[in-house]
């Protein structure tokens, strides 16, 4: 039996490398394209101005537009980065706009259980992830903090937390889109 020196093509991999560029499988591209189309057609009231680089569907941006005080006077840009292994690995969400929130740290990382590796299910859709993120922004979960100082303030002195978060929102958030 003769062995070939040619690299074998990986048929079921989520990514291939061609000329130093990452190429994603059609299944990943097709799924994300369908999810993006569904989100744009259905619309999510609190997720606006969706920007997707059509040459790299793994990278999305949008604005979270919360309903509840203290965040209801601003909008917050987020970035969603899908791994090449999506939907078998969860997307990563980062807040690009600063926010005074116990579940979002100074780097914009968010503590969202639906996208944690131990809770992630490949059947979960981006629509569901965004809805959970909006719910978390509107209703912080101090029992799962990334910022313990803010969780403590939220729990022990809600009025102070609300005042600080409102001021922070006024200072750092983006302008809300007009309907």
PDB file of N, CA and C in Angstrom, residues 47-85:
ATOM      1  N   UNK A  47     -33.373  44.914  19.486  1.00  0.00           N
ATOM      2  CA  UNK A  47     -32.089  44.670  18.822  1.00  0.00           C
ATOM      3  C   UNK A  47     -32.157  45.303  17.449  1.00  0.00           C
ATOM      4  N   UNK A  48     -31.408  46.373  17.255  1.00  0.00           N
ATOM      5  CA  UNK A  48     -31.520  47.177  16.034  1.00  0.00           C
ATOM      6  C   UNK A  48     -30.174  47.341  15.337  1.00  0.00           C
ATOM      7  N   UNK A  49     -30.253  47.946  14.161  1.00  0.00           N
ATOM      8  CA  UNK A  49     -29.065  48.325  13.380  1.00  0.00           C
ATOM      9  C   UNK A  49     -28.072  47.168  13.251  1.00  0.00           C
ATOM     10  N   UNK A  50     -28.582  46.036  12.834  1.00  0.00           N
ATOM     11  CA  UNK A  50     -27.748  44.839  12.695  1.00  0.00           C
ATOM     12  C   UNK A  50     -26.803  45.031  11.509  1.00  0.00           C
ATOM     13  N   UNK A  51     -25.525  44.846  11.781  1.00  0.00           N
ATOM     14  CA  UNK A  51     -24.504  44.969  10.741  1.00  0.00           C
ATOM     15  C   UNK A  51     -23.790  43.626  10.653  1.00  0.00           C
ATOM     16  N   UNK A  52     -23.765  43.065   9.449  1.00  0.00           N
ATOM     17  CA  UNK A  52     -23.055  41.806   9.227  1.00  0.00           C
ATOM     18  C   UNK A  52     -22.188  41.984   7.996  1.00  0.00           C
ATOM     19  N   UNK A  53     -20.922  41.686   8.147  1.00  0.00           N
ATOM     20  CA  UNK A  53     -20.004  41.724   7.016  1.00  0.00           C
ATOM     21  C   UNK A  53     -20.333  40.506   6.153  1.00  0.00           C
ATOM     22  N   UNK A  54     -20.853  40.753   4.978  1.00  0.00           N
ATOM     23  CA  UNK A  54     -21.296  39.642   4.122  1.00  0.00           C
ATOM     24  C   UNK A  54     -20.136  38.730   3.707  1.00  0.00           C
ATOM     25  N   UNK A  55     -18.892  39.216   3.805  1.00  0.00           N
ATOM     26  CA  UNK A  55     -17.752  38.351   3.491  1.00  0.00           C
ATOM     27  C   UNK A  55     -17.339  37.510   4.697  1.00  0.00           C
ATOM     28  N   UNK A  56     -17.873  37.847   5.877  1.00  0.00           N
ATOM     29  CA  UNK A  56     -17.579  37.071   7.089  1.00  0.00           C
ATOM     30  C   UNK A  56     -18.827  37.033   7.958  1.00  0.00           C
ATOM     31  N   UNK A  57     -19.688  36.079   7.686  1.00  0.00           N
ATOM     32  CA  UNK A  57     -20.977  35.986   8.390  1.00  0.00           C
ATOM     33  C   UNK A  57     -20.811  35.585   9.858  1.00  0.00           C
ATOM     34  N   UNK A  58     -19.588  35.274  10.276  1.00  0.00           N
ATOM     35  CA  UNK A  58     -19.343  34.906  11.671  1.00  0.00           C
ATOM     36  C   UNK A  58     -19.244  36.126  12.585  1.00  0.00           C
ATOM     37  N   UNK A  59     -19.306  37.319  12.026  1.00  0.00           N
ATOM     38  CA  UNK A  59     -19.126  38.548  12.806  1.00  0.00           C
ATOM     39  C   UNK A  59     -20.339  39.460  12.624  1.00  0.00           C
ATOM     40  N   UNK A  60     -21.083  39.683  13.726  1.00  0.00           N
ATOM     41  CA  UNK A  60     -22.269  40.548  13.700  1.00  0.00           C
ATOM     42  C   UNK A  60     -22.093  41.676  14.707  1.00  0.00           C
ATOM     43  N   UNK A  61     -22.756  42.796  14.430  1.00  0.00           N
ATOM     44  CA  UNK A  61     -22.876  43.881  15.404  1.00  0.00           C
ATOM     45  C   UNK A  61     -24.319  44.345  15.412  1.00  0.00           C
ATOM     46  N   UNK A  62     -24.718  44.923  16.516  1.00  0.00           N
ATOM     47  CA  UNK A  62     -26.062  45.484  16.617  1.00  0.00           C
ATOM     48  C   UNK A  62     -26.182  46.327  17.863  1.00  0.00           C
ATOM     49  N   UNK A  63     -27.333  46.976  18.002  1.00  0.00           N
ATOM     50  CA  UNK A  63     -27.604  47.816  19.165  1.00  0.00           C
ATOM     51  C   UNK A  63     -28.660  47.168  20.044  1.00  0.00           C
ATOM     52  N   UNK A  64     -28.340  47.015  21.318  1.00  0.00           N
ATOM     53  CA  UNK A  64     -29.330  46.602  22.310  1.00  0.00           C
ATOM     54  C   UNK A  64     -30.003  47.884  22.783  1.00  0.00           C
ATOM     55  N   UNK A  65     -31.330  47.898  22.718  1.00  0.00           N
ATOM     56  CA  UNK A  65     -32.120  49.080  23.086  1.00  0.00           C
ATOM     57  C   UNK A  65     -33.069  48.658  24.215  1.00  0.00           C
ATOM     58  N   UNK A  66     -32.602  48.764  25.468  1.00  0.00           N
ATOM     59  CA  UNK A  66     -33.398  48.274  26.601  1.00  0.00           C
ATOM     60  C   UNK A  66     -34.675  49.079  26.847  1.00  0.00           C
ATOM     61  N   UNK A  67     -35.653  48.416  27.476  1.00  0.00           N
ATOM     62  CA  UNK A  67     -36.930  49.044  27.836  1.00  0.00           C
ATOM     63  C   UNK A  67     -36.928  49.614  29.243  1.00  0.00           C
ATOM     64  N   UNK A  68     -36.161  49.002  30.135  1.00  0.00           N
ATOM     65  CA  UNK A  68     -36.275  49.313  31.561  1.00  0.00           C
ATOM     66  C   UNK A  68     -35.210  50.286  32.047  1.00  0.00           C
ATOM     67  N   UNK A  69     -35.614  51.165  32.999  1.00  0.00           N
ATOM     68  CA  UNK A  69     -34.617  52.007  33.658  1.00  0.00           C
ATOM     69  C   UNK A  69     -33.642  51.092  34.412  1.00  0.00           C
ATOM     70  N   UNK A  70     -32.432  51.474  34.514  1.00  0.00           N
ATOM     71  CA  UNK A  70     -31.811  52.758  34.193  1.00  0.00           C
ATOM     72  C   UNK A  70     -31.212  52.822  32.789  1.00  0.00           C
ATOM     73  N   UNK A  71     -31.465  51.795  31.964  1.00  0.00           N
ATOM     74  CA  UNK A  71     -30.818  51.694  30.653  1.00  0.00           C
ATOM     75  C   UNK A  71     -31.695  52.167  29.497  1.00  0.00           C
ATOM     76  N   UNK A  72     -32.926  52.568  29.786  1.00  0.00           N
ATOM     77  CA  UNK A  72     -33.898  52.877  28.734  1.00  0.00           C
ATOM     78  C   UNK A  72     -33.685  54.223  28.046  1.00  0.00           C
ATOM     79  N   UNK A  73     -32.652  54.946  28.424  1.00  0.00           N
ATOM     80  CA  UNK A  73     -32.360  56.228  27.769  1.00  0.00           C
ATOM     81  C   UNK A  73     -31.186  56.114  26.801  1.00  0.00           C
ATOM     82  N   UNK A  74     -30.664  54.894  26.635  1.00  0.00           N
ATOM     83  CA  UNK A  74     -29.510  54.717  25.762  1.00  0.00           C
ATOM     84  C   UNK A  74     -29.599  53.448  24.941  1.00  0.00           C
ATOM     85  N   UNK A  75     -28.592  53.261  24.106  1.00  0.00           N
ATOM     86  CA  UNK A  75     -28.455  52.050  23.300  1.00  0.00           C
ATOM     87  C   UNK A  75     -27.024  51.553  23.478  1.00  0.00           C
ATOM     88  N   UNK A  76     -26.844  50.256  23.368  1.00  0.00           N
ATOM     89  CA  UNK A  76     -25.554  49.647  23.662  1.00  0.00           C
ATOM     90  C   UNK A  76     -25.134  48.735  22.512  1.00  0.00           C
ATOM     91  N   UNK A  77     -23.996  49.068  21.897  1.00  0.00           N
ATOM     92  CA  UNK A  77     -23.498  48.275  20.773  1.00  0.00           C
ATOM     93  C   UNK A  77     -22.900  46.973  21.297  1.00  0.00           C
ATOM     94  N   UNK A  78     -23.291  45.891  20.649  1.00  0.00           N
ATOM     95  CA  UNK A  78     -22.709  44.589  20.979  1.00  0.00           C
ATOM     96  C   UNK A  78     -22.085  43.989  19.727  1.00  0.00           C
ATOM     97  N   UNK A  79     -21.176  43.074  19.981  1.00  0.00           N
ATOM     98  CA  UNK A  79     -20.538  42.320  18.917  1.00  0.00           C
ATOM     99  C   UNK A  79     -20.819  40.848  19.212  1.00  0.00           C
ATOM    100  N   UNK A  80     -21.239  40.128  18.194  1.00  0.00           N
ATOM    101  CA  UNK A  80     -21.452  38.683  18.327  1.00  0.00           C
ATOM    102  C   UNK A  80     -20.466  38.011  17.379  1.00  0.00           C
ATOM    103  N   UNK A  81     -19.609  37.169  17.931  1.00  0.00           N
ATOM    104  CA  UNK A  81     -18.635  36.448  17.118  1.00  0.00           C
ATOM    105  C   UNK A  81     -18.942  34.958  17.239  1.00  0.00           C
ATOM    106  N   UNK A  82     -19.220  34.370  16.100  1.00  0.00           N
ATOM    107  CA  UNK A  82     -19.537  32.945  16.049  1.00  0.00           C
ATOM    108  C   UNK A  82     -18.257  32.167  15.757  1.00  0.00           C
ATOM    109  N   UNK A  83     -18.010  31.093  16.498  1.00  0.00           N
ATOM    110  CA  UNK A  83     -16.827  30.281  16.193  1.00  0.00           C
ATOM    111  C   UNK A  83     -17.061  29.493  14.899  1.00  0.00           C
ATOM    112  N   UNK A  84     -15.989  29.069  14.273  1.00  0.00           N
ATOM    113  CA  UNK A  84     -16.115  28.265  13.053  1.00  0.00           C
ATOM    114  C   UNK A  84     -16.896  26.983  13.330  1.00  0.00           C
ATOM    115  N   UNK A  85     -16.901  26.536  14.596  1.00  0.00           N
ATOM    116  CA  UNK A  85     -17.589  25.298  14.969  1.00  0.00           C
ATOM    117  C   UNK A  85     -19.069  25.511  15.280  1.00  0.00           C
TER     118      UNK A  85
END
